[in-house]
Amino acid sequence: MGVNATAWWRSAVIYQIYPRSFADGNGDGIGDLAGVRARLGHLAALGVDAIWFSPWYASPQADAGYDVADYRAIDPVFGTLVEAEELIRQAHALGIRVVVDVVPNHCSSEHPWFSEAVHSGPGSTARDLFWFRDGRGEAGELPPNDWQSIFGGPAWTRVRDGQWYLHLFDPGQPDLNWEHPKVREEFEDVLRFWLDRGADGIRIDSAALLMKDGELGDFDHAEPPVPHPYMDRDEVHDVYRAWRAIVDGYPEPRALIGELWLPDPERFAAYLRPDELHTAFNFGFLGCAWRAKALRAVVDATLAVHAPVDAPATWVLSNHDVPRHVTRYGREDTTFTLEHRQLGVPTDRALGLRRARAALLLTLALPGSVYLYQGEELGLEEVEDIPDALRQDPMFVRTNGANLGRDGCRVPLPWSGGAPPFGFSPPGAGRDPWLPQPAAWRDRTVEAQTGDPDSMLELYRRALACRRSQPELGDGPFAWLPGADPDVLAFTRGGRGALACVLNLSTAPVGLPAGTVLLASGPLDGAHLPPDTAVWLRT
Ligand code: NOJ
């Protein structure tokens, strides 16, 4: 198939690089752009169409770079702007597109705007760019309202002169005031800055949170009021209409990709109208139980939601915010929601791997684009035994460890060798990887898996190559095969229905439809498909 050059985002396989943990070029134990540049060959061999880089900007790293101090500079820990430009060129030369992550809801407390706001004092115009308010209580000692930070604790922090500022995430991430024209102008300029440097797409962080109800009243309810005081407010759509106009002004197609955690499908689809975002992450699919009925329902709901706005669906199983899916699928309860992170429960790794292999064939066969998170091609599991003292996620710190947070899916990748740092850092590096790698990862390195036909890595390579070669895969028609067992997902792709994907979610082998098997996620049992196994067939 290859990527459709005019609307590449409709079919692309996009690989997420979390720069801290991908590859360390300079030996300081933290991944960087030099490391990525040296390892681009891995991504070309894997066969991905694009890379999405989690934030690489200048940042105090209070939330691993999602706290941006300068949207136009690369953090020295990762490299320089010149290296980023070179990396974009190098990726393009390999036929790989580049998506950058823009974080508009908040900046860093070390952003010059915020420093100026803190120093300028109450009532200053510098404070108008944020949400500064007096506190409640006799001496203003209580936060202005009862909002809670998504990372735990109050969403307000007090500055020395007594005022409070709003931060829906960490205190190091003050929320910007999107009613202010200067904020809008600044981000429109930031978009152009990266588009001018060759970015093919923009991933928009916390895309539904930008606008706030200026009343800043208490929730005061068991359920948040409607409209929600800061989530998915109607006014946010104006922002994305303006962004779409900017993106559409470029001759080569560029895509806007929203990070939207929204339960209401129609509200979600509103962001994908033709004059707004091109695509958004499908978190309903990510969190879905490994059950045929639930998966069928989520696929149907996804396609139904996207059809009226003619936007392509996306399929994603893992990212830097959620427990790795090999681990989730090895559990009794395979669901995930932001409130239900489920760490530290018994896990059957073999089962998780088998299901993850089948899930790969499922996602790559569904219509639309697919996101892969670095390390899933190696079958990496969530690392749960990180010592508390080494954990860095503010979610862990702000909940006093009640929430283990996201460090477990952010452990540096194993590339080669038999002991940490497994080639993540160069030989003789002065520092250990920023999070410890499990000893068992000696069997999960790129080196160990390359050439082993049964490895996860070789399955990913075969599956991506096969997806490219089959014109029906990616964007395009989809239909369930009639008459399948209720515990089996079976569908065809393409108008003539010549390509089928069958996934057995029952506990017994099932008969396969007639046809030639192009690819299987695991060994077949003659003409039968074993449980937790998927195939692609030409019928
Ligand atoms: C979503 C990002 O994916 C997450 O990692 C981050 O902590 C929050 N947005 C805040 O920027």
Tab-separated table of C-alpha atoms in Angstrom, residues 143-507:
chain	number	residue	atom	x	y	z
A	143	PRO	CA	-7.174	27.524	46.948
A	144	PRO	CA	-9.609	29.552	44.792
A	145	ASN	CA	-11.710	26.459	44.059
A	146	ASP	CA	-11.895	22.733	44.664
A	147	TRP	CA	-10.344	21.536	41.398
A	148	GLN	CA	-7.899	18.657	41.709
A	149	SER	CA	-4.749	18.149	39.666
A	150	ILE	CA	-4.864	15.195	37.279
A	151	PHE	CA	-1.637	14.085	38.978
A	152	GLY	CA	-3.216	14.277	42.458
A	153	GLY	CA	-3.536	17.050	45.038
A	154	PRO	CA	-5.036	20.506	44.488
A	155	ALA	CA	-4.849	22.078	41.024
A	156	TRP	CA	-3.616	25.323	42.606
A	157	THR	CA	-0.250	26.423	43.979
A	158	ARG	CA	0.388	29.617	45.914
A	159	VAL	CA	3.121	32.061	45.004
A	160	ARG	CA	4.998	34.242	47.474
A	161	ASP	CA	2.721	37.281	47.203
A	162	GLY	CA	-0.237	35.118	48.205
A	163	GLN	CA	-2.008	34.582	44.868
A	164	TRP	CA	-2.601	31.114	43.505
A	165	TYR	CA	-2.162	29.790	39.972
A	166	LEU	CA	-3.994	26.966	38.230
A	167	HIS	CA	-2.208	23.823	37.050
A	168	LEU	CA	-4.320	20.895	35.934
A	169	PHE	CA	-1.126	18.799	36.031
A	170	ASP	CA	2.064	19.382	38.045
A	171	PRO	CA	2.799	22.728	39.771
A	172	GLY	CA	5.646	22.923	37.227
A	173	GLN	CA	2.989	23.111	34.457
A	174	PRO	CA	0.931	26.325	34.860
A	175	ASP	CA	-2.193	26.397	32.644
A	176	LEU	CA	-2.186	29.077	29.973
A	177	ASN	CA	-5.139	31.410	29.481
A	178	TRP	CA	-6.398	30.637	25.988
A	179	GLU	CA	-8.782	33.562	26.063
A	180	HIS	CA	-5.748	35.794	25.715
A	181	PRO	CA	-4.864	36.688	22.094
A	182	LYS	CA	-1.153	36.611	22.869
A	183	VAL	CA	-1.371	32.933	23.806
A	184	ARG	CA	-3.114	32.146	20.525
A	185	GLU	CA	-0.626	34.117	18.459
A	186	GLU	CA	2.304	32.498	20.190
A	187	PHE	CA	1.138	28.952	19.488
A	188	GLU	CA	0.231	29.733	15.897
A	189	ASP	CA	3.790	30.914	15.514
A	190	VAL	CA	5.140	27.789	17.227
A	191	LEU	CA	3.181	25.645	14.766
A	192	ARG	CA	4.704	27.513	11.829
A	193	PHE	CA	8.134	27.220	13.390
A	194	TRP	CA	7.993	23.403	13.296
A	195	LEU	CA	6.057	23.114	10.047
A	196	ASP	CA	8.701	25.328	8.415
A	197	ARG	CA	11.326	22.888	9.695
A	198	GLY	CA	9.627	20.017	7.941
A	199	ALA	CA	7.291	18.576	10.572
A	200	ASP	CA	4.633	16.557	8.755
A	201	GLY	CA	2.274	16.504	11.677
A	202	ILE	CA	1.566	17.952	15.088
A	203	ARG	CA	0.402	15.842	18.018
A	204	ILE	CA	-1.604	18.129	20.297
A	205	ASP	CA	-1.171	17.385	23.983
A	206	SER	CA	-4.246	17.496	26.252
A	207	ALA	CA	-6.150	18.895	23.302
A	208	ALA	CA	-9.545	19.129	25.018
A	209	LEU	CA	-8.397	21.026	28.112
A	210	LEU	CA	-7.377	24.425	26.742
A	211	MET	CA	-10.458	26.508	27.497
A	212	LYS	CA	-11.605	27.175	31.053
A	213	ASP	CA	-14.810	28.558	32.494
A	214	GLY	CA	-13.589	31.964	33.629
A	215	GLU	CA	-15.889	31.782	36.674
A	216	LEU	CA	-13.549	29.144	38.110
A	217	GLY	CA	-16.345	27.900	40.366
A	218	ASP	CA	-16.233	24.772	42.511
A	219	PHE	CA	-17.275	21.486	41.021
A	220	ASP	CA	-19.409	21.196	44.094
A	221	HIS	CA	-21.054	18.112	42.598
A	222	ALA	CA	-20.345	14.402	42.648
A	223	GLU	CA	-20.317	14.739	38.851
A	224	PRO	CA	-18.718	17.755	37.152
A	225	PRO	CA	-21.216	20.317	35.861
A	226	VAL	CA	-22.204	20.510	32.177
A	227	PRO	CA	-20.577	22.176	30.392
A	228	HIS	CA	-17.452	20.987	32.153
A	229	PRO	CA	-15.451	23.899	33.611
A	230	TYR	CA	-12.251	22.893	31.781
A	231	MET	CA	-12.764	19.849	29.630
A	232	ASP	CA	-14.075	19.816	26.083
A	233	ARG	CA	-15.598	23.280	26.139
A	234	ASP	CA	-17.140	24.422	22.877
A	235	GLU	CA	-14.809	27.421	22.557
A	236	VAL	CA	-11.791	25.155	22.001
A	237	HIS	CA	-12.930	24.386	18.468
A	238	ASP	CA	-12.090	27.939	17.360
A	239	VAL	CA	-8.474	27.276	18.256
A	240	TYR	CA	-8.307	24.192	16.045
A	241	ARG	CA	-10.089	25.864	13.155
A	242	ALA	CA	-7.375	28.499	13.178
A	243	TRP	CA	-4.690	25.810	13.370
A	244	ARG	CA	-6.230	23.884	10.489
A	245	ALA	CA	-6.124	26.995	8.316
A	246	ILE	CA	-2.403	27.331	9.065
A	247	VAL	CA	-1.657	23.699	8.299
A	248	ASP	CA	-3.712	23.814	5.107
A	249	GLY	CA	-1.591	26.723	3.945
A	250	TYR	CA	1.382	24.391	3.416
A	251	PRO	CA	1.790	22.777	0.010
A	252	GLU	CA	2.726	19.335	1.385
A	253	PRO	CA	0.043	17.640	3.479
A	254	ARG	CA	0.492	18.119	7.217
A	255	ALA	CA	-1.694	16.535	9.888
A	256	LEU	CA	-3.106	17.676	13.220
A	257	ILE	CA	-3.507	14.825	15.686
A	258	GLY	CA	-5.434	15.340	18.906
A	259	GLU	CA	-4.825	13.727	22.256
A	260	LEU	CA	-8.456	13.560	23.355
A	261	TRP	CA	-9.650	11.471	26.271
A	262	LEU	CA	-13.394	11.995	25.811
A	263	PRO	CA	-16.071	9.502	26.732
A	264	ASP	CA	-18.783	10.970	24.487
A	265	PRO	CA	-18.303	9.766	20.876
A	266	GLU	CA	-20.140	12.661	19.314
A	267	ARG	CA	-18.178	15.243	21.260
A	268	PHE	CA	-15.012	13.410	20.161
A	269	ALA	CA	-16.039	13.438	16.494
A	270	ALA	CA	-16.663	17.177	16.620
A	271	TYR	CA	-12.879	17.675	16.763
A	272	LEU	CA	-12.500	15.761	13.506
A	273	ARG	CA	-14.788	17.924	11.391
A	274	PRO	CA	-13.226	18.790	8.028
A	275	ASP	CA	-11.996	22.196	9.184
A	276	GLU	CA	-10.439	20.958	12.458
A	277	LEU	CA	-8.112	18.064	13.350
A	278	HIS	CA	-7.241	15.280	10.930
A	279	THR	CA	-7.186	12.444	13.454
A	280	ALA	CA	-7.257	11.742	17.194
A	281	PHE	CA	-6.086	8.885	19.376
A	282	ASN	CA	-8.625	6.125	19.909
A	283	PHE	CA	-8.339	5.495	23.634
A	284	GLY	CA	-11.582	3.502	23.746
A	285	PHE	CA	-9.825	0.806	21.749
A	286	LEU	CA	-6.690	1.004	23.905
A	287	GLY	CA	-8.649	0.396	27.097
A	288	CYS	CA	-10.992	-2.255	25.706
A	289	ALA	CA	-11.206	-5.711	27.287
A	290	TRP	CA	-9.679	-8.606	25.362
A	291	ARG	CA	-13.133	-10.027	24.625
A	292	ALA	CA	-14.734	-10.491	21.222
A	293	LYS	CA	-17.981	-8.767	22.120
A	294	ALA	CA	-16.272	-5.732	23.621
A	295	LEU	CA	-13.749	-5.407	20.782
A	296	ARG	CA	-16.437	-5.757	18.135
A	297	ALA	CA	-18.467	-3.063	19.866
A	298	VAL	CA	-15.502	-0.702	20.066
A	299	VAL	CA	-14.608	-1.219	16.399
A	300	ASP	CA	-18.209	-0.592	15.367
A	301	ALA	CA	-18.488	2.481	17.576
A	302	THR	CA	-15.176	3.844	16.293
A	303	LEU	CA	-16.114	3.448	12.654
A	304	ALA	CA	-19.595	4.871	13.246
A	305	VAL	CA	-18.168	7.939	14.948
A	306	HIS	CA	-15.603	8.680	12.255
A	307	ALA	CA	-17.798	8.082	9.206
A	308	PRO	CA	-19.989	11.204	9.343
A	309	VAL	CA	-16.943	13.498	9.575
A	310	ASP	CA	-15.001	11.415	7.021
A	311	ALA	CA	-12.007	11.164	9.340
A	312	PRO	CA	-9.834	8.042	9.465
A	313	ALA	CA	-9.885	6.030	12.686
A	314	THR	CA	-6.675	5.427	14.625
A	315	TRP	CA	-5.736	2.264	16.505
A	316	VAL	CA	-3.396	2.387	19.463
A	317	LEU	CA	-2.563	-0.108	22.207
A	318	SER	CA	0.240	1.530	24.182
A	319	ASN	CA	1.924	4.849	24.831
A	320	HIS	CA	4.060	6.551	27.465
A	321	ASP	CA	1.051	7.098	29.768
A	322	VAL	CA	-0.394	3.598	30.078
A	323	PRO	CA	0.839	0.195	31.289
A	324	ARG	CA	2.327	-1.750	28.386
A	325	HIS	CA	-0.223	-3.947	26.654
A	326	VAL	CA	1.782	-7.185	26.912
A	327	THR	CA	1.275	-6.766	30.650
A	328	ARG	CA	-2.379	-5.687	30.438
A	329	TYR	CA	-3.233	-8.628	28.197
A	330	GLY	CA	-1.574	-11.089	30.581
A	331	ARG	CA	-4.089	-10.294	33.290
A	332	GLU	CA	-7.483	-11.427	34.357
A	333	ASP	CA	-8.869	-7.929	33.838
A	334	THR	CA	-7.548	-6.627	30.525
A	335	THR	CA	-9.262	-3.228	30.600
A	336	PHE	CA	-7.624	0.139	31.185
A	337	THR	CA	-8.959	3.545	32.121
A	338	LEU	CA	-7.095	6.560	33.442
A	339	GLU	CA	-8.656	5.969	36.854
A	340	HIS	CA	-8.015	2.229	36.798
A	341	ARG	CA	-4.328	1.755	36.087
A	342	GLN	CA	-4.041	-1.730	37.578
A	343	LEU	CA	-0.432	-2.148	38.441
A	344	GLY	CA	1.061	-4.921	40.543
A	345	VAL	CA	-1.527	-7.640	39.860
A	346	PRO	CA	-0.660	-11.198	38.750
A	347	THR	CA	0.370	-11.379	35.104
A	348	ASP	CA	0.895	-14.302	32.725
A	349	ARG	CA	3.603	-13.069	30.355
A	350	ALA	CA	3.223	-15.898	27.838
A	351	LEU	CA	-0.501	-15.200	27.555
A	352	GLY	CA	0.128	-11.459	27.270
A	353	LEU	CA	2.638	-12.017	24.477
A	354	ARG	CA	0.350	-14.337	22.556
A	355	ARG	CA	-2.473	-11.834	22.749
A	356	ALA	CA	-0.213	-8.895	21.891
A	357	ARG	CA	0.913	-10.728	18.733
A	358	ALA	CA	-2.696	-11.300	17.743
A	359	ALA	CA	-3.598	-7.714	18.650
A	360	LEU	CA	-0.917	-6.465	16.276
A	361	LEU	CA	-2.530	-8.252	13.351
A	362	LEU	CA	-5.919	-6.962	14.418
A	363	THR	CA	-4.849	-3.306	14.662
A	364	LEU	CA	-2.822	-3.352	11.463
A	365	ALA	CA	-5.806	-4.777	9.592
A	366	LEU	CA	-8.387	-2.297	10.846
A	367	PRO	CA	-9.157	0.680	8.604
A	368	GLY	CA	-7.185	3.811	9.391
A	369	SER	CA	-3.797	4.607	10.891
A	370	VAL	CA	-1.928	2.832	13.668
A	371	TYR	CA	0.292	4.080	16.488
A	372	LEU	CA	3.101	1.916	17.857
A	373	TYR	CA	4.897	2.794	21.078
A	374	GLN	CA	8.654	2.222	21.198
A	375	GLY	CA	9.497	-1.151	22.682
A	376	GLU	CA	6.207	-2.848	21.867
A	377	GLU	CA	7.973	-4.326	18.827
A	378	LEU	CA	10.264	-6.033	21.352
A	379	GLY	CA	7.388	-7.355	23.467
A	380	LEU	CA	8.517	-5.275	26.435
A	381	GLU	CA	6.414	-5.550	29.556
A	382	GLU	CA	5.574	-2.934	32.148
A	383	VAL	CA	8.459	-2.759	34.652
A	384	GLU	CA	6.818	-2.831	38.052
A	385	ASP	CA	9.690	-3.293	40.467
A	386	ILE	CA	11.367	0.086	40.031
A	387	PRO	CA	12.605	1.176	43.487
A	388	ASP	CA	10.532	4.064	44.849
A	389	ALA	CA	13.594	6.282	45.156
A	390	LEU	CA	14.229	6.024	41.418
A	391	ARG	CA	10.680	6.702	40.264
A	392	GLN	CA	10.344	10.079	38.576
A	393	ASP	CA	6.751	10.428	37.439
A	394	PRO	CA	5.024	13.327	39.230
A	395	MET	CA	1.940	11.114	39.373
A	396	PHE	CA	3.825	8.795	41.755
A	397	VAL	CA	5.214	11.658	43.811
A	398	ARG	CA	1.978	13.665	44.066
A	399	THR	CA	-0.092	10.668	45.168
A	400	ASN	CA	2.567	9.608	47.694
A	401	GLY	CA	3.003	6.397	45.784
A	402	ALA	CA	-0.685	5.451	45.881
A	403	ASN	CA	-0.486	5.629	42.081
A	404	LEU	CA	2.679	3.965	40.792
A	405	GLY	CA	2.492	6.222	37.783
A	406	ARG	CA	3.981	5.776	34.363
A	407	ASP	CA	7.683	5.095	34.852
A	408	GLY	CA	7.142	1.389	34.219
A	409	CYS	CA	6.393	1.916	30.527
A	410	ARG	CA	9.243	4.413	30.111
A	411	VAL	CA	12.242	2.210	30.879
A	412	PRO	CA	15.103	2.674	28.356
A	413	LEU	CA	15.038	0.272	25.407
A	414	PRO	CA	17.337	-2.764	25.217
A	415	TRP	CA	19.273	-2.859	21.944
A	416	SER	CA	22.057	-5.405	22.337
A	417	GLY	CA	24.306	-7.316	24.698
A	418	GLY	CA	23.684	-9.430	27.770
A	419	ALA	CA	23.582	-6.870	30.577
A	420	PRO	CA	22.301	-3.327	31.219
A	421	PRO	CA	22.489	-0.833	29.602
A	422	PHE	CA	21.878	-3.295	26.723
A	423	GLY	CA	23.353	-0.927	24.166
A	424	PHE	CA	21.000	1.886	25.208
A	425	SER	CA	24.082	3.920	26.141
A	426	PRO	CA	27.425	3.649	24.340
A	427	PRO	CA	30.138	1.366	25.782
A	428	GLY	CA	31.894	2.927	28.749
A	429	ALA	CA	29.042	5.382	29.418
A	430	GLY	CA	29.504	7.296	32.620
A	431	ARG	CA	25.922	6.952	33.863
A	432	ASP	CA	23.395	4.170	34.268
A	433	PRO	CA	20.155	4.449	32.285
A	434	TRP	CA	17.815	6.926	33.988
A	435	LEU	CA	15.509	4.057	34.977
A	436	PRO	CA	16.905	0.557	35.654
A	437	GLN	CA	16.369	-2.109	32.986
A	438	PRO	CA	15.358	-5.632	34.085
A	439	ALA	CA	18.047	-8.320	33.661
A	440	ALA	CA	15.488	-10.419	31.747
A	441	TRP	CA	15.673	-7.905	28.911
A	442	ARG	CA	18.794	-9.705	27.694
A	443	ASP	CA	16.356	-11.864	25.710
A	444	ARG	CA	14.370	-8.894	24.456
A	445	THR	CA	17.096	-6.847	22.732
A	446	VAL	CA	16.855	-5.934	19.059
A	447	GLU	CA	20.032	-7.964	18.562
A	448	ALA	CA	18.658	-11.081	20.294
A	449	GLN	CA	15.392	-10.985	18.343
A	450	THR	CA	16.756	-10.180	14.912
A	451	GLY	CA	16.681	-13.259	12.712
A	452	ASP	CA	14.627	-15.312	15.179
A	453	PRO	CA	11.480	-16.067	13.164
A	454	ASP	CA	9.433	-16.567	16.330
A	455	SER	CA	10.411	-13.271	17.925
A	456	MET	CA	8.051	-10.359	18.434
A	457	LEU	CA	10.385	-8.111	16.461
A	458	GLU	CA	10.346	-10.338	13.388
A	459	LEU	CA	6.544	-10.552	13.589
A	460	TYR	CA	6.369	-6.741	13.592
A	461	ARG	CA	8.725	-6.542	10.608
A	462	ARG	CA	6.771	-9.143	8.644
A	463	ALA	CA	3.428	-7.604	9.531
A	464	LEU	CA	4.431	-4.082	8.544
A	465	ALA	CA	5.950	-5.290	5.276
A	466	CYS	CA	2.840	-7.313	4.519
A	467	ARG	CA	0.544	-4.371	5.355
A	468	ARG	CA	2.446	-2.218	2.887
A	469	SER	CA	2.176	-4.808	0.180
A	470	GLN	CA	-1.586	-5.381	0.497
A	471	PRO	CA	-3.535	-2.636	-1.226
A	472	GLU	CA	-6.668	-3.315	0.859
A	473	LEU	CA	-5.008	-2.522	4.192
A	474	GLY	CA	-4.852	0.936	5.737
A	475	ASP	CA	-7.710	3.287	4.909
A	476	GLY	CA	-10.660	1.860	2.996
A	477	PRO	CA	-13.715	-0.373	3.132
A	478	PHE	CA	-14.313	-2.783	6.017
A	479	ALA	CA	-16.996	-5.439	6.592
A	480	TRP	CA	-17.546	-8.117	9.233
A	481	LEU	CA	-17.632	-11.622	7.769
A	482	PRO	CA	-21.116	-12.998	8.282
A	483	GLY	CA	-21.712	-16.167	10.238
A	484	ALA	CA	-18.585	-16.137	12.408
A	485	ASP	CA	-18.584	-17.618	15.901
A	486	PRO	CA	-19.474	-14.833	18.420
A	487	ASP	CA	-16.077	-15.287	20.090
A	488	VAL	CA	-14.246	-14.790	16.805
A	489	LEU	CA	-13.602	-11.474	15.101
A	490	ALA	CA	-13.563	-11.926	11.340
A	491	PHE	CA	-13.663	-9.150	8.790
A	492	THR	CA	-12.709	-8.368	5.249
A	493	ARG	CA	-10.982	-5.340	3.809
A	494	GLY	CA	-11.264	-3.776	0.391
A	495	GLY	CA	-14.301	-3.462	-1.803
A	496	ARG	CA	-14.095	-6.987	-3.169
A	497	GLY	CA	-13.478	-8.450	0.265
A	498	ALA	CA	-10.484	-10.489	-0.860
A	499	LEU	CA	-8.427	-9.876	2.244
A	500	ALA	CA	-9.633	-11.184	5.604
A	501	CYS	CA	-8.443	-10.921	9.191
A	502	VAL	CA	-9.619	-13.561	11.670
A	503	LEU	CA	-8.919	-13.411	15.414
A	504	ASN	CA	-9.931	-16.197	17.765
A	505	LEU	CA	-10.880	-14.899	21.208
A	506	SER	CA	-12.534	-18.128	22.308
A	507	THR	CA	-10.888	-20.842	24.399
